[in-house]
Tab-separated table of C-alpha atoms and ligand atoms in Angstrom:
chain	number	residue	atom	x	y	z
A	1	MET	CA	60.132	-80.773	-9.435
A	2	LYS	CA	57.123	-79.176	-10.737
A	3	ILE	CA	58.025	-76.885	-13.833
A	4	ALA	CA	56.538	-74.699	-16.450
A	5	VAL	CA	57.992	-73.933	-19.682
A	6	VAL	CA	56.837	-70.892	-21.559
A	7	GLY	CA	57.521	-71.219	-25.346
A	8	THR	CA	57.364	-74.435	-26.934
A	9	GLY	CA	59.775	-73.991	-29.953
A	10	TYR	CA	63.090	-75.839	-30.697
A	11	VAL	CA	64.425	-74.810	-27.107
A	12	GLY	CA	61.327	-75.014	-25.219
A	13	LEU	CA	59.934	-78.406	-26.340
A	14	VAL	CA	63.434	-79.737	-25.827
A	15	THR	CA	63.862	-78.440	-22.530
A	16	GLY	CA	60.469	-79.448	-21.191
A	17	THR	CA	61.008	-83.169	-22.609
A	18	CYS	CA	64.303	-83.557	-21.216
A	19	LEU	CA	63.676	-81.985	-17.937
A	20	ALA	CA	60.442	-84.442	-17.768
A	21	GLU	CA	62.843	-87.375	-18.663
A	22	THR	CA	64.515	-86.867	-15.304
A	23	GLY	CA	61.343	-87.221	-13.460
A	24	ASN	CA	60.066	-83.678	-13.283
A	25	ASN	CA	56.695	-82.815	-13.870
A	26	VAL	CA	56.366	-80.331	-16.831
A	27	ILE	CA	53.753	-78.241	-18.195
A	28	CYS	CA	54.957	-76.509	-21.520
A	29	VAL	CA	52.658	-73.684	-22.580
A	30	ASP	CA	52.321	-72.011	-25.967
A	31	ILE	CA	50.277	-69.328	-27.539
A	32	ASN	CA	50.295	-71.130	-30.755
A	33	GLU	CA	47.106	-73.091	-30.615
A	34	ALA	CA	47.578	-75.413	-33.522
A	35	LYS	CA	51.010	-76.390	-32.305
A	36	VAL	CA	49.625	-77.410	-28.891
A	37	LYS	CA	46.947	-79.258	-30.335
A	38	LYS	CA	49.273	-81.119	-32.262
A	39	MET	CA	51.234	-82.180	-29.377
A	40	GLN	CA	48.197	-82.899	-27.058
A	41	ASP	CA	47.402	-85.095	-30.119
A	42	GLY	CA	50.820	-86.914	-29.664
A	43	GLN	CA	52.768	-85.128	-32.476
A	44	VAL	CA	56.294	-83.760	-32.392
A	45	PRO	CA	55.954	-80.228	-34.309
A	46	ILE	CA	59.436	-80.143	-35.182
A	47	TYR	CA	62.105	-82.357	-36.747
A	48	GLU	CA	64.814	-82.986	-33.963
A	49	PRO	CA	66.685	-86.493	-33.948
A	50	GLY	CA	65.876	-88.589	-30.581
A	51	LEU	CA	63.170	-86.206	-29.066
A	52	ASP	CA	60.054	-88.493	-30.560
A	53	LEU	CA	61.295	-91.365	-28.109
A	54	LEU	CA	61.441	-89.062	-24.953
A	55	PHE	CA	58.401	-87.004	-25.970
A	56	HIS	CA	56.326	-90.086	-26.048
A	57	ARG	CA	57.433	-91.550	-23.191
A	58	ASN	CA	57.115	-88.601	-20.771
A	59	ILE	CA	53.506	-87.992	-22.082
A	60	GLU	CA	52.594	-91.854	-21.677
A	61	GLN	CA	54.088	-91.624	-18.134
A	62	GLY	CA	52.209	-88.524	-17.402
A	63	ARG	CA	55.142	-86.263	-16.964
A	64	LEU	CA	54.749	-83.916	-19.835
A	65	HIS	CA	51.685	-81.838	-20.497
A	66	PHE	CA	50.750	-79.197	-22.948
A	67	THR	CA	48.566	-76.238	-22.698
A	68	THR	CA	47.740	-72.740	-24.059
A	69	ASN	CA	46.457	-71.673	-20.823
A	70	LEU	CA	49.441	-69.710	-18.978
A	71	ALA	CA	47.681	-69.711	-15.353
A	72	GLU	CA	47.104	-73.346	-15.596
A	73	ALA	CA	50.730	-74.230	-16.613
A	74	ILE	CA	52.137	-71.788	-13.808
A	75	GLU	CA	49.773	-72.412	-11.164
A	76	GLU	CA	51.842	-75.353	-9.340
A	77	ALA	CA	55.113	-74.681	-10.847
A	78	GLN	CA	58.244	-74.049	-8.632
A	79	ILE	CA	60.436	-73.063	-11.605
A	80	ILE	CA	59.110	-71.239	-14.819
A	81	PHE	CA	61.303	-71.332	-17.833
A	82	MET	CA	60.902	-68.644	-20.493
A	83	ALA	CA	61.884	-70.178	-24.047
A	84	LEU	CA	60.624	-67.086	-25.995
A	85	PRO	CA	61.698	-65.718	-29.114
A	86	THR	CA	64.098	-62.848	-29.104
A	87	PRO	CA	64.250	-61.830	-32.997
A	88	PRO	CA	66.004	-59.010	-34.188
A	89	GLY	CA	63.985	-55.846	-33.884
A	90	GLY	CA	63.949	-52.847	-36.574
A	91	ASP	CA	67.371	-51.588	-35.676
A	92	GLY	CA	68.793	-55.300	-35.237
A	93	ALA	CA	68.932	-55.284	-31.411
A	94	ALA	CA	67.252	-58.228	-29.797
A	95	ASP	CA	63.433	-57.722	-29.620
A	96	LEU	CA	62.681	-58.141	-25.943
A	97	SER	CA	58.661	-57.928	-26.276
A	98	TYR	CA	57.984	-61.650	-26.034
A	99	ILE	CA	60.089	-61.776	-22.949
A	100	LEU	CA	58.746	-59.008	-21.231
A	101	GLY	CA	55.162	-59.502	-22.366
A	102	ALA	CA	55.355	-62.989	-20.968
A	103	ALA	CA	56.750	-61.563	-17.679
A	104	LYS	CA	53.965	-59.129	-17.337
A	105	ASP	CA	51.359	-61.891	-17.824
A	106	ILE	CA	52.911	-64.024	-15.355
A	107	SER	CA	53.413	-61.390	-12.761
A	108	LYS	CA	49.656	-60.643	-12.893
A	109	ILE	CA	48.590	-64.319	-12.152
A	110	ILE	CA	51.145	-65.803	-9.749
A	111	LYS	CA	49.890	-66.603	-6.360
A	112	GLY	CA	53.105	-67.212	-4.601
A	113	TYR	CA	57.044	-67.531	-4.826
A	114	LYS	CA	58.428	-68.458	-8.129
A	115	ILE	CA	61.810	-68.880	-9.839
A	116	ILE	CA	61.793	-67.283	-13.418
A	117	VAL	CA	64.435	-68.910	-15.452
A	118	ASN	CA	65.401	-67.107	-18.849
A	119	LYS	CA	66.504	-69.535	-21.305
A	120	SER	CA	66.141	-67.322	-24.517
A	121	THR	CA	69.125	-65.659	-25.883
A	122	VAL	CA	68.993	-61.950	-24.547
A	123	PRO	CA	71.209	-58.773	-23.996
A	124	VAL	CA	72.739	-57.916	-20.912
A	125	GLY	CA	70.407	-56.392	-18.384
A	126	THR	CA	67.305	-58.290	-19.262
A	127	ALA	CA	67.102	-60.023	-16.167
A	128	ASP	CA	66.986	-56.427	-14.575
A	129	LYS	CA	63.999	-55.467	-16.996
A	130	VAL	CA	61.931	-58.726	-16.240
A	131	ARG	CA	62.735	-58.216	-12.574
A	132	ALA	CA	61.179	-54.801	-13.132
A	133	VAL	CA	58.295	-55.945	-14.730
A	134	PHE	CA	57.408	-58.315	-11.711
A	135	SER	CA	58.002	-55.304	-9.259
A	136	GLU	CA	55.617	-53.169	-10.999
A	137	ASN	CA	52.706	-55.697	-11.140
A	138	THR	CA	52.972	-57.733	-8.000
A	139	ASP	CA	54.442	-57.968	-4.239
A	140	ILE	CA	54.961	-61.597	-4.453
A	141	GLU	CA	58.574	-62.373	-4.456
A	142	VAL	CA	60.489	-63.959	-7.344
A	143	ASP	CA	64.088	-64.761	-8.239
A	144	VAL	CA	65.213	-64.098	-11.933
A	145	VAL	CA	67.707	-66.194	-13.335
A	146	SER	CA	69.902	-66.270	-16.496
A	147	ASN	CA	70.350	-69.646	-17.838
A	148	PRO	CA	71.490	-69.375	-21.562
A	149	GLU	CA	70.840	-72.255	-23.716
A	150	PHE	CA	73.738	-73.902	-25.838
A	151	LEU	CA	72.059	-76.807	-27.336
A	152	ARG	CA	72.425	-77.307	-31.201
A	153	GLU	CA	69.687	-78.268	-33.497
A	154	GLY	CA	70.185	-81.584	-34.997
A	155	VAL	CA	71.907	-82.897	-31.616
A	156	ALA	CA	69.651	-80.803	-29.225
A	157	VAL	CA	68.316	-83.618	-27.218
A	158	GLU	CA	71.915	-85.136	-26.860
A	159	ASP	CA	73.262	-81.350	-25.905
A	160	PHE	CA	70.580	-80.824	-23.348
A	161	MET	CA	71.080	-84.558	-21.491
A	162	LYS	CA	74.790	-84.025	-21.778
A	163	PRO	CA	75.843	-80.433	-21.698
A	164	ASP	CA	79.335	-79.198	-22.049
A	165	ARG	CA	78.175	-76.907	-19.277
A	166	VAL	CA	75.452	-75.118	-17.624
A	167	VAL	CA	75.658	-71.462	-16.967
A	168	LEU	CA	73.408	-69.818	-14.590
A	169	GLY	CA	73.457	-66.142	-13.711
A	170	THR	CA	72.163	-65.929	-10.169
A	171	THR	CA	73.570	-64.658	-6.896
A	172	SER	CA	70.713	-66.283	-4.775
A	173	GLU	CA	72.067	-69.124	-2.517
A	174	ARG	CA	68.612	-70.485	-2.661
A	175	VAL	CA	68.314	-70.667	-6.519
A	176	LYS	CA	71.714	-72.063	-6.666
A	177	LYS	CA	70.755	-74.921	-4.422
A	178	LEU	CA	67.471	-75.715	-6.218
A	179	MET	CA	69.022	-75.466	-9.967
A	180	THR	CA	72.251	-77.552	-8.773
A	181	GLU	CA	69.273	-80.426	-7.829
A	182	LEU	CA	67.653	-79.917	-11.288
A	183	TYR	CA	70.698	-79.972	-13.498
A	184	GLY	CA	72.475	-82.621	-11.033
A	185	PRO	CA	71.440	-85.344	-13.500
A	186	TYR	CA	72.602	-83.917	-16.690
A	187	VAL	CA	76.090	-83.303	-15.369
A	188	ARG	CA	76.965	-86.505	-13.617
A	189	GLN	CA	80.118	-86.829	-15.908
A	190	GLY	CA	81.721	-83.982	-14.268
A	191	ASN	CA	80.741	-81.257	-16.505
A	192	PRO	CA	80.547	-77.945	-14.785
A	193	ILE	CA	77.435	-75.947	-13.685
A	194	LEU	CA	78.780	-72.329	-13.818
A	195	PHE	CA	77.482	-69.864	-11.518
A	196	MET	CA	78.178	-66.433	-12.265
A	197	ASP	CA	76.669	-63.228	-12.019
A	198	GLU	CA	73.384	-62.695	-14.394
A	199	ARG	CA	74.990	-59.991	-16.595
A	200	SER	CA	77.937	-62.109	-17.384
A	201	SER	CA	75.653	-65.014	-17.746
A	202	GLU	CA	73.785	-63.193	-20.564
A	203	LEU	CA	76.762	-62.020	-22.099
A	204	THR	CA	78.273	-65.387	-22.113
A	205	LYS	CA	75.600	-66.788	-24.739
A	206	TYR	CA	76.097	-64.027	-27.216
A	207	ALA	CA	79.930	-64.312	-26.970
A	208	ALA	CA	79.912	-67.981	-27.673
A	209	ASN	CA	77.932	-67.707	-30.755
A	210	SER	CA	79.761	-64.681	-31.977
A	211	PHE	CA	82.988	-66.492	-31.550
A	212	LEU	CA	81.602	-69.588	-33.243
A	213	ALA	CA	80.504	-67.199	-36.076
A	214	THR	CA	83.599	-65.561	-36.220
A	215	LYS	CA	85.611	-68.834	-36.407
A	216	ILE	CA	83.539	-70.043	-39.362
A	217	THR	CA	83.784	-66.887	-41.163
A	218	PHE	CA	87.354	-66.798	-40.813
A	219	MET	CA	87.822	-69.986	-42.462
A	220	ASN	CA	85.508	-69.055	-45.254
A	221	GLU	CA	87.689	-66.103	-46.080
A	222	VAL	CA	90.704	-68.394	-45.885
A	223	ALA	CA	88.838	-70.731	-48.202
A	224	ASN	CA	88.178	-67.672	-50.680
A	225	LEU	CA	91.880	-66.958	-50.461
A	226	CYS	CA	92.925	-70.649	-51.238
A	227	GLU	CA	90.952	-70.532	-54.446
A	228	LEU	CA	93.058	-67.608	-55.607
A	229	VAL	CA	96.412	-69.099	-54.584
A	230	GLY	CA	96.157	-72.264	-55.822
A	231	ALA	CA	95.925	-73.866	-51.811
A	232	ASP	CA	93.480	-76.311	-50.729
A	233	VAL	CA	91.325	-75.256	-47.794
A	234	ASP	CA	90.935	-78.967	-46.603
A	235	ALA	CA	94.808	-79.190	-46.140
A	236	VAL	CA	95.179	-75.791	-44.708
A	237	ARG	CA	92.159	-77.097	-42.170
A	238	ARG	CA	93.883	-79.845	-40.998
A	239	GLY	CA	96.932	-78.277	-40.941
A	240	ILE	CA	95.502	-75.635	-38.293
A	241	GLY	CA	92.956	-77.893	-36.711
A	242	SER	CA	95.273	-80.092	-35.386
A	243	ASP	CA	96.929	-77.079	-33.097
A	244	GLU	CA	94.801	-77.724	-29.818
A	245	ARG	CA	94.742	-73.929	-29.356
A	246	ILE	CA	92.760	-73.837	-32.630
A	247	GLY	CA	90.955	-76.941	-32.690
A	248	LYS	CA	89.359	-79.058	-35.190
A	249	ARG	CA	85.681	-77.965	-35.299
A	250	PHE	CA	83.834	-75.046	-36.847
A	251	LEU	CA	86.796	-75.048	-39.349
A	252	PHE	CA	84.686	-76.209	-42.244
A	253	PRO	CA	84.201	-73.485	-44.979
A	254	GLY	CA	81.029	-73.111	-46.603
A	255	ILE	CA	78.169	-70.708	-47.895
A	256	GLY	CA	77.981	-68.501	-44.744
A	257	TYR	CA	76.665	-69.343	-41.536
A	258	GLY	CA	72.623	-69.191	-41.196
A	259	GLY	CA	70.125	-70.542	-38.647
A	260	SER	CA	67.948	-69.150	-35.961
A	261	CYS	CA	71.042	-68.042	-33.716
A	262	PHE	CA	74.246	-66.923	-35.208
A	263	PRO	CA	73.064	-64.000	-37.426
A	264	LYS	CA	70.601	-62.433	-34.900
A	265	ASP	CA	72.852	-62.973	-32.114
A	266	VAL	CA	76.159	-61.386	-33.754
A	267	GLN	CA	73.766	-58.448	-34.738
A	268	ALA	CA	72.616	-58.200	-31.278
A	269	LEU	CA	75.748	-58.217	-30.076
A	270	VAL	CA	77.129	-55.604	-32.234
A	271	MET	CA	73.845	-53.566	-31.695
A	272	ALA	CA	74.430	-54.053	-27.747
A	273	ALA	CA	78.167	-52.783	-28.197
A	274	ASP	CA	76.900	-49.605	-30.362
A	275	GLU	CA	74.472	-48.756	-27.339
A	276	ASN	CA	77.394	-48.824	-25.083
A	277	THR	CA	79.605	-46.898	-27.553
A	278	TYR	CA	81.818	-49.771	-28.377
A	279	ASP	CA	82.536	-50.339	-31.716
A	280	PHE	CA	82.670	-54.149	-32.131
A	281	GLN	CA	84.634	-54.144	-35.265
A	282	ILE	CA	85.476	-57.964	-35.685
A	283	LEU	CA	81.703	-58.521	-35.575
A	284	LYS	CA	80.842	-56.000	-38.164
A	285	SER	CA	83.262	-57.373	-40.644
A	286	VAL	CA	81.967	-61.086	-39.689
A	287	MET	CA	78.376	-59.891	-40.696
A	288	GLU	CA	79.620	-58.132	-43.971
A	289	VAL	CA	81.703	-61.362	-44.809
A	290	ASN	CA	78.939	-63.501	-44.360
A	291	GLU	CA	76.670	-61.460	-46.299
A	292	ARG	CA	78.959	-62.140	-49.228
A	293	GLN	CA	79.551	-65.728	-48.647
A	294	LYS	CA	75.782	-66.377	-48.756
A	295	THR	CA	75.798	-66.191	-52.515
A	296	ILE	CA	79.198	-66.965	-53.327
A	297	LEU	CA	77.763	-70.421	-54.908
A	298	VAL	CA	75.685	-68.172	-57.059
A	299	ASP	CA	78.628	-66.122	-58.069
A	300	LYS	CA	80.345	-69.272	-59.170
A	301	VAL	CA	77.309	-70.236	-61.400
A	302	LEU	CA	77.318	-67.108	-62.732
A	303	LYS	CA	80.763	-66.856	-63.844
A	304	TYR	CA	80.422	-70.324	-65.179
A	305	TYR	CA	77.556	-69.285	-67.427
A	306	LYS	CA	79.143	-65.962	-68.266
A	307	ASN	CA	76.543	-63.650	-66.303
A	308	ASP	CA	73.654	-65.374	-68.100
A	309	ILE	CA	71.412	-67.882	-66.523
A	310	ALA	CA	68.060	-66.721	-67.599
A	311	GLY	CA	66.193	-69.761	-68.765
A	312	LYS	CA	68.615	-72.184	-67.119
A	313	HIS	CA	67.107	-74.703	-64.616
A	314	PHE	CA	68.960	-75.736	-61.536
A	315	ALA	CA	68.663	-78.562	-58.960
A	316	LEU	CA	69.297	-77.755	-55.323
A	317	TRP	CA	69.927	-80.155	-52.740
A	318	GLY	CA	69.770	-78.923	-49.196
A	319	LEU	CA	67.479	-76.274	-47.662
A	320	ALA	CA	67.820	-76.579	-44.109
A	321	PHE	CA	70.358	-74.377	-42.705
A	322	LYS	CA	72.319	-77.499	-41.622
A	323	PRO	CA	71.592	-81.206	-41.621
A	324	GLU	CA	69.332	-82.970	-39.214
A	325	THR	CA	67.041	-80.022	-38.665
A	326	ASP	CA	63.969	-78.781	-40.350
A	327	ASP	CA	64.883	-75.134	-39.281
A	328	ILE	CA	64.913	-73.130	-42.493
A	329	ARG	CA	65.539	-69.680	-40.415
A	330	GLU	CA	68.302	-67.718	-42.293
A	331	ALA	CA	69.418	-70.810	-44.456
A	332	PRO	CA	71.839	-69.882	-47.167
A	333	ALA	CA	69.867	-72.100	-49.421
A	334	LEU	CA	66.869	-69.316	-49.615
A	335	TYR	CA	69.455	-66.620	-50.615
A	336	ILE	CA	70.813	-69.178	-53.290
A	337	ILE	CA	67.241	-69.638	-54.653
A	338	ASP	CA	66.525	-65.732	-54.204
A	339	ALA	CA	69.539	-64.875	-56.609
A	340	LEU	CA	68.785	-67.873	-58.897
A	341	VAL	CA	65.509	-66.589	-59.580
A	342	LYS	CA	66.175	-62.904	-59.851
A	343	ASN	CA	68.772	-63.907	-62.305
A	344	GLY	CA	65.757	-65.518	-64.559
A	345	ALA	CA	66.600	-69.093	-63.734
A	346	THR	CA	64.154	-71.874	-62.336
A	347	VAL	CA	64.838	-74.152	-59.572
A	348	THR	CA	63.792	-77.557	-58.180
A	349	VAL	CA	64.815	-78.213	-54.806
A	350	PHE	CA	64.905	-81.308	-52.322
A	351	ASP	CA	65.417	-81.574	-48.505
A	352	PRO	CA	64.900	-84.484	-46.281
A	353	GLU	CA	62.989	-82.429	-43.587
A	354	GLY	CA	62.909	-78.657	-44.539
A	355	MET	CA	60.536	-78.853	-47.588
A	356	ASP	CA	57.329	-77.995	-45.741
A	357	ASN	CA	58.678	-75.156	-43.883
A	358	VAL	CA	60.225	-73.563	-47.355
A	359	LYS	CA	56.672	-74.272	-48.892
A	360	ASN	CA	55.243	-72.075	-46.337
A	361	ILE	CA	57.411	-69.203	-46.836
A	362	ILE	CA	58.157	-69.120	-50.624
A	363	GLY	CA	55.312	-71.079	-52.162
A	364	ASP	CA	55.772	-71.827	-55.875
A	365	LYS	CA	58.603	-69.974	-56.406
A	366	VAL	CA	60.598	-73.295	-56.980
A	367	VAL	CA	59.373	-76.714	-57.572
A	368	PHE	CA	59.556	-79.370	-54.722
A	369	ALA	CA	60.942	-82.728	-55.766
A	370	ASP	CA	60.084	-86.145	-54.052
A	371	ASN	CA	63.555	-87.222	-53.745
A	372	GLN	CA	67.116	-86.068	-54.375
A	373	TYR	CA	67.039	-87.444	-57.896
A	374	ASP	CA	63.822	-86.349	-59.278
A	375	ALA	CA	65.059	-82.937	-58.342
A	376	LEU	CA	67.671	-83.388	-60.990
A	377	LYS	CA	65.286	-83.681	-63.967
A	378	ASN	CA	65.903	-81.113	-66.593
A	379	ALA	CA	68.486	-79.258	-64.492
A	380	ASP	CA	71.636	-77.857	-66.250
A	381	ALA	CA	73.445	-78.152	-63.021
A	382	LEU	CA	73.277	-79.466	-59.311
A	383	LEU	CA	73.955	-77.053	-56.656
A	384	ILE	CA	74.660	-78.372	-52.932
A	385	ALA	CA	73.716	-76.236	-50.003
A	386	THR	CA	73.364	-78.714	-47.040
A	387	GLU	CA	75.425	-81.262	-46.036
A	388	TRP	CA	73.057	-83.859	-45.358
A	389	SER	CA	74.294	-87.453	-45.002
A	390	VAL	CA	72.283	-88.695	-47.769
A	391	PHE	CA	74.000	-86.386	-50.442
A	392	ARG	CA	77.460	-87.678	-49.358
A	393	ASN	CA	77.566	-90.746	-51.232
A	394	PRO	CA	74.974	-90.526	-54.126
A	395	ASP	CA	74.724	-92.783	-57.111
A	396	PHE	CA	76.739	-90.890	-59.504
A	397	GLU	CA	75.688	-92.777	-62.404
A	398	LYS	CA	72.162	-91.966	-61.760
A	399	ILE	CA	72.745	-88.424	-61.384
A	400	GLU	CA	74.846	-88.492	-64.680
A	401	SER	CA	71.515	-90.097	-66.489
A	402	ILE	CA	69.344	-87.454	-65.126
A	403	LEU	CA	71.265	-84.052	-65.250
A	404	LYS	CA	71.701	-82.562	-68.538
A	405	ASN	CA	75.252	-81.783	-67.790
A	406	LYS	CA	77.843	-83.096	-65.441
A	407	VAL	CA	78.034	-79.900	-63.550
A	408	ILE	CA	77.935	-79.590	-59.926
A	409	PHE	CA	78.546	-76.548	-57.596
A	410	ASP	CA	79.158	-77.905	-53.898
A	411	GLY	CA	78.627	-75.328	-51.170
A	412	ARG	CA	79.795	-77.898	-48.612
A	413	ASN	CA	82.691	-79.497	-50.221
A	414	LEU	CA	80.961	-83.082	-49.912
A	415	TYR	CA	82.834	-84.949	-52.663
A	416	ASP	CA	86.553	-85.942	-53.091
A	417	LEU	CA	88.371	-84.028	-56.007
A	418	GLN	CA	90.010	-87.322	-57.548
A	419	LYS	CA	86.866	-88.937	-57.717
A	420	MET	CA	85.173	-86.024	-59.439
A	421	ILE	CA	88.038	-85.899	-61.822
A	422	ASP	CA	87.679	-89.596	-62.338
A	423	LEU	CA	83.859	-89.394	-63.074
A	424	GLY	CA	84.336	-86.491	-65.605
A	425	TYR	CA	82.459	-83.745	-63.541
A	426	TYR	CA	82.839	-80.031	-63.711
A	427	TYR	CA	82.988	-79.663	-59.859
A	428	ASN	CA	83.369	-76.251	-58.105
A	429	SER	CA	83.346	-76.427	-54.466
A	430	ILE	CA	84.701	-74.091	-51.767
A	431	GLY	CA	88.303	-73.240	-51.272
A	432	ARG	CA	89.558	-76.106	-53.466
A	433	LYS	CA	90.746	-76.966	-57.058
A	434	LEU	CA	88.383	-76.248	-59.593
A	435	ILE	CA	87.645	-79.174	-61.442
A	436	ASP	CA	86.764	-78.929	-65.155
B	1	LIG	N1	66.881	-72.815	-31.711
B	1	LIG	C1	68.142	-72.948	-31.260
B	1	LIG	O1	68.989	-73.528	-31.567
B	1	LIG	C2	68.596	-72.142	-29.898
B	1	LIG	C3	69.472	-72.441	-29.189
B	1	LIG	C4	69.915	-71.844	-28.000
B	1	LIG	C5	69.123	-70.645	-27.790
B	1	LIG	N2	68.124	-70.134	-28.565
B	1	LIG	C6	67.421	-69.024	-28.106
B	1	LIG	O2	66.107	-69.559	-27.436
B	1	LIG	C7	64.988	-68.827	-27.767
B	1	LIG	C8	63.838	-69.688	-28.165
B	1	LIG	O3	64.579	-70.002	-29.629
B	1	LIG	P1	63.414	-70.751	-30.495
B	1	LIG	O4	64.466	-71.502	-31.718
B	1	LIG	O5	63.047	-72.115	-29.425
B	1	LIG	O6	62.314	-70.014	-30.921
B	1	LIG	P2	60.933	-70.602	-31.575
B	1	LIG	O7	60.584	-69.629	-32.407
B	1	LIG	O8	61.129	-72.137	-32.047
B	1	LIG	O9	59.982	-71.040	-30.285
B	1	LIG	C9	59.446	-70.012	-29.776
B	1	LIG	C10	57.944	-70.377	-29.194
B	1	LIG	O10	57.613	-69.059	-28.476
B	1	LIG	C11	56.080	-69.200	-28.577
B	1	LIG	N3	55.568	-68.261	-28.001
B	1	LIG	C12	55.563	-66.881	-28.475
B	1	LIG	N4	54.939	-66.079	-27.649
B	1	LIG	C13	54.590	-66.703	-26.701
B	1	LIG	C14	53.814	-66.283	-25.395
B	1	LIG	N5	53.824	-65.147	-25.070
B	1	LIG	N6	53.703	-67.366	-24.575
B	1	LIG	C15	53.967	-68.621	-24.767
B	1	LIG	N7	54.499	-69.062	-25.862
B	1	LIG	C16	55.100	-68.093	-26.830
B	1	LIG	C17	55.945	-69.520	-30.067
B	1	LIG	O11	54.834	-69.700	-30.222
B	1	LIG	C18	56.871	-70.482	-30.308
B	1	LIG	O12	56.323	-71.801	-30.338
B	1	LIG	C19	65.548	-67.758	-28.464
B	1	LIG	O13	66.121	-66.490	-27.586
B	1	LIG	C20	66.647	-68.244	-29.213
B	1	LIG	O14	67.873	-67.472	-29.444
B	1	LIG	C21	67.771	-70.934	-29.691
């Protein structure tokens, strides 16, 4: 099939590349000229494991193209995917200007029937708004479909190639047939393509992300309580996770959820509920608790130093909001840096992939180290904000020889408590016994 993907970010580029991988001819279009130039020069503009291989293979075999020219991208496409940003607007509700703006641009240049597929995360009713934009500007028939994306950064290629499910909001039989053909190769093992009305499809995505954010937040609260009552959150996690109704995943406590999706999607669902005079209380609490959790590691640091960290120097391992991505949007590490610096401390950071993105937004607010051990030089303590594999089994002798004090504040519970006792560290993690 001939496909255009409008917006070539984390979702658009993975979508375009993976659709090319099953033999489709894909043109990705983006307004960011520097990004498009990079891709035309054969460079993947984001870090996403496994994407390189597919990206290069499909470019070489002539199935994957990049352009800044919307008309050229959509001219021959049967299906136009929109993978555009939906950031929070001033009031916290999803800003639909990218989607509706692109829909308007497309509506003014299409020459024949197209299927417009919305992959962005959008509030209920967006498909109607997109449809209205088309009918205002053209007589040409279009079908507008909701197709929320569930890929996870860090395993996005795997998620796209083998999705747990594909959700499609459409009632058109013609669209159902074509989309079943398009997604068929990705669900050969039997995972479902779920057709539903577009409103349910739009809400499914927000409900999924909000549920996961709630699960994480619940566990963070359990962890905080564990510390107060002398319980061990790892034991509690195993104890509840083995119950199939609860499940083992998303039960690891930490320093709050971040990233480009959960914070904005929870907020957008709360706003959408408010607009419909429904008070989505549980999600309001989730947002509040998550705000508090983001700086819980700094609270621990402040308590340890009796509220005086002015002049102290800290090493911070991990910037990306989770491992295996360079995405630092809403990353808890940024809040930690902010709080440490505001309290008069200095910080040296290291992250395997997220350093450039952080440099671009906070510049010289912190020092960027070449590797995880260089970050420890002259540091009074080490803080850990992201569970990259490379931090899981570090050389503790080397850490001891560089860090000024054997003090670790671990926001991701990476180390075994007995090991830290044996090594003689002060070790403060989340929801577990304090080792001091
Ligand atoms: N990132 C994720 O893990 C993820 C997962 C599922 C769903 N989503 C949703 O998918 C959508 C896109 O997210 P993302 O993370 O890929 O965003 P992103 O910011 O990485 O990418 C968006 C891209 O769109 C481009 N763009 C903006 N306006 C454009 C226009 N008019 N024409 C062409 N290109 C334009 C930008 O330059 C950028 O490259 C959002 O709604 C998000 O909530 C994201």
